[in-house]
Short mmCIF file of C-alpha atoms in Angstrom, two decimals:
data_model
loop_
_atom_site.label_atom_id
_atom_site.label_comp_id
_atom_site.label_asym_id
_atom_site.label_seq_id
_atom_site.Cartn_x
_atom_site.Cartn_y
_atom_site.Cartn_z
CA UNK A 1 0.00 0.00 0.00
CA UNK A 2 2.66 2.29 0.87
CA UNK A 3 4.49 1.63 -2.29
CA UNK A 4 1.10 2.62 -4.21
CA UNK A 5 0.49 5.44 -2.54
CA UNK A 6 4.23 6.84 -3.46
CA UNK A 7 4.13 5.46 -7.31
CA UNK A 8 0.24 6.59 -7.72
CA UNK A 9 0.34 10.25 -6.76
CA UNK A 10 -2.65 13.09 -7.82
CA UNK A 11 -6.37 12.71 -7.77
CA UNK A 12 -7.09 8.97 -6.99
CA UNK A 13 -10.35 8.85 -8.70
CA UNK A 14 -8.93 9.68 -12.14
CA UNK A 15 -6.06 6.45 -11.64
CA UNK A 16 -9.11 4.12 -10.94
CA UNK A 17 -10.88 5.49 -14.16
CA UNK A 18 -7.86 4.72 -15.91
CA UNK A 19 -7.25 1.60 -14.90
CA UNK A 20 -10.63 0.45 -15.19
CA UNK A 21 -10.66 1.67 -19.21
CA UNK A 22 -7.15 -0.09 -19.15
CA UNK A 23 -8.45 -3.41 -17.87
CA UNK A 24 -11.63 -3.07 -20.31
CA UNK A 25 -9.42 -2.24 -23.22
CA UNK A 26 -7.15 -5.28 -22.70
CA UNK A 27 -10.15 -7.51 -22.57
CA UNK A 28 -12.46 -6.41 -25.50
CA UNK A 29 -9.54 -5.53 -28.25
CA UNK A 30 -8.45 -8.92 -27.30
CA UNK A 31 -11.92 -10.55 -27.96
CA UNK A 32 -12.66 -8.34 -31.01
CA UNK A 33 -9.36 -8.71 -33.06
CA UNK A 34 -9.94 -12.16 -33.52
CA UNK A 35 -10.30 -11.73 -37.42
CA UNK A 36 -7.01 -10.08 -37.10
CA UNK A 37 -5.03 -12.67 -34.99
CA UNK A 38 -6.51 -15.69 -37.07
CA UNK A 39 -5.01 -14.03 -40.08
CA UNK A 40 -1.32 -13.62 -38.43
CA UNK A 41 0.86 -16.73 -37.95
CA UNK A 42 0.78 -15.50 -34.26
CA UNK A 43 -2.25 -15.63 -33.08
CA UNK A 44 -1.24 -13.13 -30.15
CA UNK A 45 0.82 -10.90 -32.00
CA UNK A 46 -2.60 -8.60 -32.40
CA UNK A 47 -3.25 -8.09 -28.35
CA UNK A 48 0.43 -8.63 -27.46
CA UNK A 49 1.20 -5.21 -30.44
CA UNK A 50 -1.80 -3.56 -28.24
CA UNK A 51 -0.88 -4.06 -24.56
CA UNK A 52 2.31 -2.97 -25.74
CA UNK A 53 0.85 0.09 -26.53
CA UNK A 54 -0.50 0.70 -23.71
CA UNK A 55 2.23 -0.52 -21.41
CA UNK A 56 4.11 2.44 -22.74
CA UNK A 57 1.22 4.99 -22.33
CA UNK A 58 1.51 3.32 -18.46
CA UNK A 59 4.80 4.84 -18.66
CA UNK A 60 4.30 7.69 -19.79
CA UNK A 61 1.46 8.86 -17.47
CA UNK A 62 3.80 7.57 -14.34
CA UNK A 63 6.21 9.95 -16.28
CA UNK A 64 3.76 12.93 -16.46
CA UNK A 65 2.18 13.03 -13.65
CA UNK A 66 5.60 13.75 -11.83
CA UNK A 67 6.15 16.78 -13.71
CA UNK A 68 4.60 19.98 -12.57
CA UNK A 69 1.95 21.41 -15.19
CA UNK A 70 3.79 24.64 -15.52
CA UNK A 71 6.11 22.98 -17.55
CA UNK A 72 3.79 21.86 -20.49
CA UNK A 73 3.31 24.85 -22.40
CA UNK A 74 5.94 23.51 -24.28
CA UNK A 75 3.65 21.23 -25.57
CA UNK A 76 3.33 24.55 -27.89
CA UNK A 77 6.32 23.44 -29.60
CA UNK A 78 4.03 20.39 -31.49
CA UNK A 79 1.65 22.56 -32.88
CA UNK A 80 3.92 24.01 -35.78
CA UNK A 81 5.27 20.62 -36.37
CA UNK A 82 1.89 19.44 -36.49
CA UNK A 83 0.96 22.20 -39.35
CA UNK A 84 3.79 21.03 -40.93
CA UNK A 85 3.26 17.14 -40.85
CA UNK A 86 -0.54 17.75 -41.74
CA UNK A 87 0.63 20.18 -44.90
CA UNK A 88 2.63 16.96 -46.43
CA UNK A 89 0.57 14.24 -45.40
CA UNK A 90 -1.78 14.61 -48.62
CA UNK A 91 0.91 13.87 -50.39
CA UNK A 92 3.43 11.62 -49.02
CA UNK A 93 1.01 10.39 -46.03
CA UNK A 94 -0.34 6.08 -46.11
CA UNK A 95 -4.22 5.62 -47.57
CA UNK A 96 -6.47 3.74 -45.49
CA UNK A 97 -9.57 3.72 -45.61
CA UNK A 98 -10.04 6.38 -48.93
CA UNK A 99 -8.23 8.66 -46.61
CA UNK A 100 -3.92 9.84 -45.97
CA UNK A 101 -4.14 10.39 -42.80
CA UNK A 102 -1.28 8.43 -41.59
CA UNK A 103 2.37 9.33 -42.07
CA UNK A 104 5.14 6.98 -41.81
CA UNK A 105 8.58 8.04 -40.20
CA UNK A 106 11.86 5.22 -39.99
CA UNK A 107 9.52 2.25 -39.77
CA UNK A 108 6.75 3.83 -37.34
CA UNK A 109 3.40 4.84 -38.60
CA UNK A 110 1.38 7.69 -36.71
CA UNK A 111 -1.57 10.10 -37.22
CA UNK A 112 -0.33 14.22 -37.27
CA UNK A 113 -3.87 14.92 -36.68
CA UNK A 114 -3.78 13.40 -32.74
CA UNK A 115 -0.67 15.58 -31.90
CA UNK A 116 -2.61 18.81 -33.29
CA UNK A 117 -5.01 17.89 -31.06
CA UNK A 118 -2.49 18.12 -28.25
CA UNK A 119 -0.75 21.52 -29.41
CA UNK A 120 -4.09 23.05 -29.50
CA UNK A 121 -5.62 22.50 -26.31
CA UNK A 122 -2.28 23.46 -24.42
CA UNK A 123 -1.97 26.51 -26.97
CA UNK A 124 -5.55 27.40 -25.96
CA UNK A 125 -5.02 27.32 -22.40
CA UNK A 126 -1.46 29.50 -22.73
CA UNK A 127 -3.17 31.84 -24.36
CA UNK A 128 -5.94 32.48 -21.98
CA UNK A 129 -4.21 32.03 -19.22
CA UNK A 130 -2.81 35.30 -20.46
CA UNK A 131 -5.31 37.55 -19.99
CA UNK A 132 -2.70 40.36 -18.09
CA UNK A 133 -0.61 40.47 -21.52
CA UNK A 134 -2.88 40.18 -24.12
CA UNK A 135 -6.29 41.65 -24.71
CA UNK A 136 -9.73 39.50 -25.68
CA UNK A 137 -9.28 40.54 -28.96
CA UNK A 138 -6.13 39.65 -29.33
CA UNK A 139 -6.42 36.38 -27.60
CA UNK A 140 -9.54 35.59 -29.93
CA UNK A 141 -7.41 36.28 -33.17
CA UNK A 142 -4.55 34.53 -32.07
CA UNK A 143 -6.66 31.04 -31.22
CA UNK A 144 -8.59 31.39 -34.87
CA UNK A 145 -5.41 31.43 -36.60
CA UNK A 146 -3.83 29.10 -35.28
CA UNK A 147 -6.20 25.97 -34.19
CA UNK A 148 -8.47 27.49 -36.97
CA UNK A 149 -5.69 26.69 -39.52
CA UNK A 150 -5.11 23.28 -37.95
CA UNK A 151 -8.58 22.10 -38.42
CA UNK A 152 -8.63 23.48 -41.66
CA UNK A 153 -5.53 21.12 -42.25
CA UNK A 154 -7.37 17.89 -40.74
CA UNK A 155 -10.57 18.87 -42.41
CA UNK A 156 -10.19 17.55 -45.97
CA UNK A 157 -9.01 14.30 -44.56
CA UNK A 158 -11.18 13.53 -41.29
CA UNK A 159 -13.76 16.09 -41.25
CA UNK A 160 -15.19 14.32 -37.93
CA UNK A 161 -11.88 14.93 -36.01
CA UNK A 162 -11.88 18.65 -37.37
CA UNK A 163 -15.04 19.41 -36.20
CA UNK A 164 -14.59 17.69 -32.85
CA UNK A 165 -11.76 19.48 -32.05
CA UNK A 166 -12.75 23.28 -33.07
CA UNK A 167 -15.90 22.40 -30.95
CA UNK A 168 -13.65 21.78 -28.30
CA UNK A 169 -12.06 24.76 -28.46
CA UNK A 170 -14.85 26.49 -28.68
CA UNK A 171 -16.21 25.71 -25.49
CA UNK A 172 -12.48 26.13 -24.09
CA UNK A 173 -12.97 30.04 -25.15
CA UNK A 174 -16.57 30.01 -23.86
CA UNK A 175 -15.41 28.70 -20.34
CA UNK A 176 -12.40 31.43 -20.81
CA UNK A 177 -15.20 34.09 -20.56
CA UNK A 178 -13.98 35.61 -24.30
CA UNK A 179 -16.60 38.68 -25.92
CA UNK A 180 -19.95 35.96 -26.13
CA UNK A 181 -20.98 39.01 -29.31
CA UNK A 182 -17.00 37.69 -30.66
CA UNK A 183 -18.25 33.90 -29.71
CA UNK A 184 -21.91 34.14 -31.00
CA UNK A 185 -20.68 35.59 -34.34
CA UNK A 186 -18.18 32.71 -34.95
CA UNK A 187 -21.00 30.14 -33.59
CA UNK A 188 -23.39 31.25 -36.32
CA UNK A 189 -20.87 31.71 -39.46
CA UNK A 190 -20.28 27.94 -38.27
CA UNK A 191 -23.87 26.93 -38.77
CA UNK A 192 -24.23 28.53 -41.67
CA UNK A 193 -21.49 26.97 -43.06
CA UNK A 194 -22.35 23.53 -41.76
CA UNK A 195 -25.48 23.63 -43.03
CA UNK A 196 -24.56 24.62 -46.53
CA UNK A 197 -21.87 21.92 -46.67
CA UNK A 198 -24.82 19.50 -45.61
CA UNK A 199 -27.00 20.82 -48.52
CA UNK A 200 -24.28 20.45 -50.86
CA UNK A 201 -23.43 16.69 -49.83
CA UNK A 202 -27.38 16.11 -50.14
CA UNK A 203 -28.33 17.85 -53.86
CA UNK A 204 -24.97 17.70 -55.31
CA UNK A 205 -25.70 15.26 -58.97
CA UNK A 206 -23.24 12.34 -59.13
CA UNK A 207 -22.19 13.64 -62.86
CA UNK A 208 -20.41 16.65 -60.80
CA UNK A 209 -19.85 14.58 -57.84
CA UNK A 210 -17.02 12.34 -60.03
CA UNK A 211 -15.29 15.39 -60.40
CA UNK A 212 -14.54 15.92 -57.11
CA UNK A 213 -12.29 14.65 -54.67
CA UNK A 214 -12.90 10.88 -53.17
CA UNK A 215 -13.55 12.20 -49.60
CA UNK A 216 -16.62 14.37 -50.46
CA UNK A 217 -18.28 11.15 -52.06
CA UNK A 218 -17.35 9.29 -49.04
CA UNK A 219 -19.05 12.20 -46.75
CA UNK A 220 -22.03 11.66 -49.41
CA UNK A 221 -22.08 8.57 -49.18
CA UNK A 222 -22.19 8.13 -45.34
CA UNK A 223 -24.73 11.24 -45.11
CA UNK A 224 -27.18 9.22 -47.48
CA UNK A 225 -27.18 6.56 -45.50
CA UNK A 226 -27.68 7.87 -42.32
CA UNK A 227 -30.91 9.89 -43.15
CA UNK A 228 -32.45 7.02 -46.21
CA UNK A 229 -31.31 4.14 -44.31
CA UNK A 230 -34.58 3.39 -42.90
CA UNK A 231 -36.08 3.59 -45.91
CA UNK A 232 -33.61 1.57 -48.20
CA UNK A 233 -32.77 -1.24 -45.83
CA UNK A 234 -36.17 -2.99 -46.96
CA UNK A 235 -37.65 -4.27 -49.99
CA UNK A 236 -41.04 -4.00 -51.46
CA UNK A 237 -41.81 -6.78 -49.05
CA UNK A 238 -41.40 -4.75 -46.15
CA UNK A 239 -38.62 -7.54 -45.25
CA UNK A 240 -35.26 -6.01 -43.57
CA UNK A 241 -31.72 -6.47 -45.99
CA UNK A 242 -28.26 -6.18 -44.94
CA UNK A 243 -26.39 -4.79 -47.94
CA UNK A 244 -23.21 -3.15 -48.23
CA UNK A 245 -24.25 0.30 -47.42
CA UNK A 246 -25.86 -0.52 -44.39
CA UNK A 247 -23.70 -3.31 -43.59
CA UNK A 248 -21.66 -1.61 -40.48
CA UNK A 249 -24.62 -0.13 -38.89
CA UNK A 250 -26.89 -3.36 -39.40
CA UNK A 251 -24.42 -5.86 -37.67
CA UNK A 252 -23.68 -2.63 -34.63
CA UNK A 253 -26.99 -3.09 -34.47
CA UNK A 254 -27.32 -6.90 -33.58
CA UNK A 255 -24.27 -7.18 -31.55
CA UNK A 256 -26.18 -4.63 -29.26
CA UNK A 257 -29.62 -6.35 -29.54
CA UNK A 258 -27.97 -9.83 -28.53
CA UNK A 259 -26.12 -8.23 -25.30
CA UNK A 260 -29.30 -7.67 -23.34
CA UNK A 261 -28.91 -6.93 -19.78
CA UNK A 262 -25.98 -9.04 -18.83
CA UNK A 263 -24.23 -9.43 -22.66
CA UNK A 264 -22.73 -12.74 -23.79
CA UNK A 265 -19.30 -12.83 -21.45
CA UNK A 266 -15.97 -11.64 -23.19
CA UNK A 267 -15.09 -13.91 -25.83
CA UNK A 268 -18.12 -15.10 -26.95
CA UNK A 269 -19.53 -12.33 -28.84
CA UNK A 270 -20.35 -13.45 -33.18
CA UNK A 271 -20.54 -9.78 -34.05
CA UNK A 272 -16.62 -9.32 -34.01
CA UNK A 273 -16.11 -11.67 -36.94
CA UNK A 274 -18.70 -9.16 -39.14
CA UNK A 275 -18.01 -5.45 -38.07
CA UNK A 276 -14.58 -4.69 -39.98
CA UNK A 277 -13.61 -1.86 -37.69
CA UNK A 278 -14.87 -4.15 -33.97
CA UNK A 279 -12.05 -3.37 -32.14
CA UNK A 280 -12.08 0.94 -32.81
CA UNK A 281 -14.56 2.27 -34.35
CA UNK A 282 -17.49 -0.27 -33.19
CA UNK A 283 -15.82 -1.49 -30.39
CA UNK A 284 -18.72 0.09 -27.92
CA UNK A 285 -21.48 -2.16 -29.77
CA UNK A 286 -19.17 -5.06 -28.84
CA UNK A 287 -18.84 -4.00 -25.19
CA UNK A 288 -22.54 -4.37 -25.46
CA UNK A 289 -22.51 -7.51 -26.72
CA UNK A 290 -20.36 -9.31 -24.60
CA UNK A 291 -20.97 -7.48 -21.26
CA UNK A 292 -24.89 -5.88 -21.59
CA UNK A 293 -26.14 -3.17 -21.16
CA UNK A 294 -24.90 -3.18 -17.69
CA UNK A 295 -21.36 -2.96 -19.47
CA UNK A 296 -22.17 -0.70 -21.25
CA UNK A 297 -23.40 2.19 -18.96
CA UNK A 298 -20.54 1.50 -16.57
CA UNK A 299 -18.30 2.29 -19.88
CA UNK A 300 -20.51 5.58 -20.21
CA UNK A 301 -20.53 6.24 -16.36
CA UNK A 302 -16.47 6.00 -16.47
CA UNK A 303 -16.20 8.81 -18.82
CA UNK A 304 -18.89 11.01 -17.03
CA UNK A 305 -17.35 10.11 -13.70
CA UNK A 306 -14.12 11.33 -15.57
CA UNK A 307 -15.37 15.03 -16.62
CA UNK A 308 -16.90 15.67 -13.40
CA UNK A 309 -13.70 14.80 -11.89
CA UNK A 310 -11.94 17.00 -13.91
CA UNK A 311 -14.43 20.10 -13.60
CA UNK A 312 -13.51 19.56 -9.65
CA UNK A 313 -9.99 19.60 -10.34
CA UNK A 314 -9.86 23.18 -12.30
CA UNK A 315 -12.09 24.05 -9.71
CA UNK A 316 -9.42 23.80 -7.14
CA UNK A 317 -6.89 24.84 -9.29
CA UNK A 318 -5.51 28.60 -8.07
CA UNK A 319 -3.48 29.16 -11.63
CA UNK A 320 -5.39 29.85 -15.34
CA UNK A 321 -3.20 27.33 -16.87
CA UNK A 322 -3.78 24.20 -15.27
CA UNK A 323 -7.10 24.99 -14.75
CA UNK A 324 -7.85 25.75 -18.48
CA UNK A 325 -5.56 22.76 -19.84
CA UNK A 326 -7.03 19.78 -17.60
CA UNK A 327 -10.80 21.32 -18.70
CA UNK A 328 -9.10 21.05 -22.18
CA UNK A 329 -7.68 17.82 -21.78
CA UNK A 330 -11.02 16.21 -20.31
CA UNK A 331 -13.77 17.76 -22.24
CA UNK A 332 -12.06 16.09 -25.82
CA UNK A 333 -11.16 13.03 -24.53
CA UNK A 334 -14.93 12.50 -23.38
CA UNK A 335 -16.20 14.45 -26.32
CA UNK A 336 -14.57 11.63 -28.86
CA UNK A 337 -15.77 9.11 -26.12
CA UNK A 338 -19.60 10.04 -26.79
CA UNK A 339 -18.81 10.26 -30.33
CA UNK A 340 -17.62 6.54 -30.76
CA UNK A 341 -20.53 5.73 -28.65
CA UNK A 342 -23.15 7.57 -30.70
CA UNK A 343 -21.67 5.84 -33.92
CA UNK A 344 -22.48 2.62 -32.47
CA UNK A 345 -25.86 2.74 -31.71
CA UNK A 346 -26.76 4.84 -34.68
CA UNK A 347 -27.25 8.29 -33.25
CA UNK A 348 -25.00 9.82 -35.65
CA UNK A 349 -23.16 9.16 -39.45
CA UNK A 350 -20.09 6.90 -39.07
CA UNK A 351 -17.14 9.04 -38.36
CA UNK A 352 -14.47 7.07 -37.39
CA UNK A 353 -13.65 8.14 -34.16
CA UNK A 354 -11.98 5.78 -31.56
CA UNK A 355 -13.25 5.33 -27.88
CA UNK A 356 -9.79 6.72 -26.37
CA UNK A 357 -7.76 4.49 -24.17
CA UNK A 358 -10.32 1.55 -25.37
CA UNK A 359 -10.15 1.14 -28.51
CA UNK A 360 -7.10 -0.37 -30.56
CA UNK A 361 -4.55 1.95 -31.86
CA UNK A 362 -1.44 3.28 -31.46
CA UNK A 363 -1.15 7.59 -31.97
CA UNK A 364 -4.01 7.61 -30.25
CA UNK A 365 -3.72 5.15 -27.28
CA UNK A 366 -0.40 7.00 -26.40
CA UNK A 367 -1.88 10.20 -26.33
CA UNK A 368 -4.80 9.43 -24.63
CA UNK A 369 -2.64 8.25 -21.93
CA UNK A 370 -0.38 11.98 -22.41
CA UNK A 371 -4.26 13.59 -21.88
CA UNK A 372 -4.62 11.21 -17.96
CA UNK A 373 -0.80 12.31 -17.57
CA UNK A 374 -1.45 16.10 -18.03
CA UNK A 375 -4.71 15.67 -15.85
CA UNK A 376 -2.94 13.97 -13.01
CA UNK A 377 -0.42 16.70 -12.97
CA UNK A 378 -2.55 19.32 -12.72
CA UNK A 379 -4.65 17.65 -10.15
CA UNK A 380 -1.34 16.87 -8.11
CA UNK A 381 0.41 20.18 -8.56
CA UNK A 382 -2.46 22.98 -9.81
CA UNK A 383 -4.94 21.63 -7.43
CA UNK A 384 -3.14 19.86 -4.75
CA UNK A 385 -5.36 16.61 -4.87
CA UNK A 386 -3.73 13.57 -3.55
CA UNK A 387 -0.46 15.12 -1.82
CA UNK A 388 -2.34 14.10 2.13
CA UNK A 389 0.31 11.89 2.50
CA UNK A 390 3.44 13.85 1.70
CA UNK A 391 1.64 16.84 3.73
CA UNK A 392 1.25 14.50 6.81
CA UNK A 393 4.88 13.19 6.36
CA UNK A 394 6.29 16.79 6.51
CA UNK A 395 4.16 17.67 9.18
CA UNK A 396 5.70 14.69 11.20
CA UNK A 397 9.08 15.82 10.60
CA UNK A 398 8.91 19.47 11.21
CA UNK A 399 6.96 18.12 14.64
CA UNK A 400 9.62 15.56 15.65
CA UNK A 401 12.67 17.89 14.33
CA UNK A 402 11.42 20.86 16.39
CA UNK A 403 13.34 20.72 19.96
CA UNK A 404 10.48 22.87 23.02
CA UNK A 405 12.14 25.59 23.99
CA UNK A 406 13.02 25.36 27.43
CA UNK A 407 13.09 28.22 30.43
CA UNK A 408 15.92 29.31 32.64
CA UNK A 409 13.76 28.38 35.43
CA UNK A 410 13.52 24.70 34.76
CA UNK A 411 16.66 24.02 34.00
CA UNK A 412 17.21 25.91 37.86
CA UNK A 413 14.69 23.38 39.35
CA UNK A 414 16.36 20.46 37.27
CA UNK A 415 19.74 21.15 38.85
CA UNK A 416 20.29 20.02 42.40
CA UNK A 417 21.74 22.03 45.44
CA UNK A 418 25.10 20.67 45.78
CA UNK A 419 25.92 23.83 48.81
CA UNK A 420 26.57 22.46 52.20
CA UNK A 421 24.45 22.22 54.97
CA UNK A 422 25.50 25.00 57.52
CA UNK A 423 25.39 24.62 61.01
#
């Protein structure tokens, strides 16, 4: 216990939330990539390549959280880099998935798009935790150019993750208590613009469609099938069809209808061996399946446990920084965790967003584990959560160090009268 307490510093609610998604994680990736590991002469090469993955992100968090949060605005530093990597991706970057959003560096393959997400939410909080040397206006310009030209980057590539992460920071400069007429202006030109993209995706003719590049017919596509599904999933006999358009949404679907209350038990769920993407992008309809509905919220309750956690953390925090950057660091890590859960059970258009720390990956399992890192830090050093024992320690020192002073009139009774009796 003793060595826990000293290896496991900061708020101990969000190291049980972490280890709980940990545990989970290990468990259902390993169940779901079966169609993975029966393809791969090792049939634990799949899980082993994952826990790996996170064993390091273990590390790293241990790392982290022993750093005071002062310290990570140079975090800064990534989001040039990030511009950078995201400007050549298009061109050099790996296709997957009718998309380059993977680049490829001396063997190792990672996404630019999940360290802009870092850069931006530290930049973010720098910047209005600098309210004493820049002005509102100032502030406001500075965040549109910068995050605005990193999601304008990611856009073209992963619209979903674009739009996550400017809605992000958007409520970052809303809970900064920036000009709302500033915020209310950008929140409508955003509508407008959304909703005029949507229109265009809707009514745009296939002959002009061709002409244009892959990802908008793969936004199309996905849009289409999200608001006609219902319609074109049956045939003139009323009777339901699984076809190829439907296909991921269909089979989320029965994996969540055969969980029920109590689910199937890990390892025993059929819906793995049809979903393509089971262990990332569906991986919450499989959680379902194999561990209920009862699984299921639990999953949900972790990552609401985890914001509330982290709104009591800035809360105690005395410093803008931390206080902005652990709100920052929370609110998109649970933001892309509803996300991947609204995929699942059909809320929203596929988007293919991962369920951090859960589902399998590798850019973005490490830096959802750099998000718990930053947020332990802050809780440790910004808010002084989870330091009772270090506190108590120094208190016992200073008490058992610190001699009572002592008067000249005790150490007078102490000594005895060594005159001689006289007679």
């Amino acid at each position: 216990m003793d060595l826990a307490s000293k290896l496991f510093k900061g708020d101990r609610v969000i190291w049980i939330i972490f280890m709980f998604l940990c545990l989970i994680s290990v468990v259902e990736v390993f169940s779901a990539t079966s169609t993975i590991a029966y393809k791969n002469a090792n049939h634990w090469a799949p899980i082993v390549r994952h826990a790996t993955f996170l064993l390091g992100g273990f590390v790293l968090v241990l790392l982290l959280h022993n750093i005071p949060c002062r310290f990570f605005p140079a975090f800064i530093l990534l989001l040039p880099v990030s511009v950078l990597m995201l400007l050549v991706t298009p061109f050099v970057g790996i296709n997957a998935n009718d998309a380059h959003r993977w680049l490829e560096i001396f063997g190792i393959q990672f996404q630019p798009s999940e360290f802009a997400k870092l850069a931006s939410i530290v930049f973010i909080a720098f910047l209005l935790s600098k309210r004493n040397k820049f002005t509102d206006d100032q502030i406001f310009k500075y965040i549109l150019i910068g995050v605005g030209a990193t999601c304008v980057l990611i856009l073209p590539e992963n619209f979903s993750t674009a739009f996550m992460l400017f809605g992000v920071c958007f409520l970052m400069m809303f809970i900064g208590q920036l000009p709302l007429k500033k915020l209310g202006k950008l929140a409508g030109f955003l509508l407008l613009s959304l909703v005029v993209f949507i229109v265009l995706l809707r009514f745009t003719p296939t002959g002009v469609t061709q002409y244009l590049p892959d990802r908008f017919s793969t936004w199309q596509g996905r849009l289409e099938r999200f608001f006609d599904g219902h319609e074109s999933d049956t045939d003139e006999n009323g009777v339901y069809k699984i076809t190829d358009d439907n296909y991921q949404v269909s089979h989320a679907k029965i994996a969540i209808a055969r969980g029920g209350l109590f689910g199937q038990l890990p390892g025993h769920g059929q819906q793995r061996d049809f979903l393509p993407q089971a262990y990332s992008d569906f991986i919450y309809a499989i959680i379902i399946e194999e561990l209920g509905v009862v699984g299921g919220v639990f999953v949900l309750m972790l990552y609401i446990m985890l914001l509330v956690r982290v709104g009591m953390i800035a809360r105690k925090c005395d410093k803008a920084f931390p206080k902005y950057l652990v709100l920052g660091c929370g609110l998109l890590v649970v933001v892309q965790a509803l996300a991947n859960m609204a995929v699942a059970v059909n809320l929203i258009p596929v988007t293919g967003q991962p369920m951090p720390l859960v589902s399998r990956g590798g850019t973005s399992t490490v830096i959802s584990c750099i998000y718990f890192g930053i947020i332990l830090s802050v809780s440790r050093f910004g808010a002084n959560m989870g330091n009772e024992e270090e506190e108590d320690l120094e208190e016992e020192t200073e008490g058992a160090g610190a001699a009572p002073a002592i008067t000249e009139e005790e150490i007078s009774n102490w000594v005895p009268d060594t005159q001689p009796e006289t007679t």
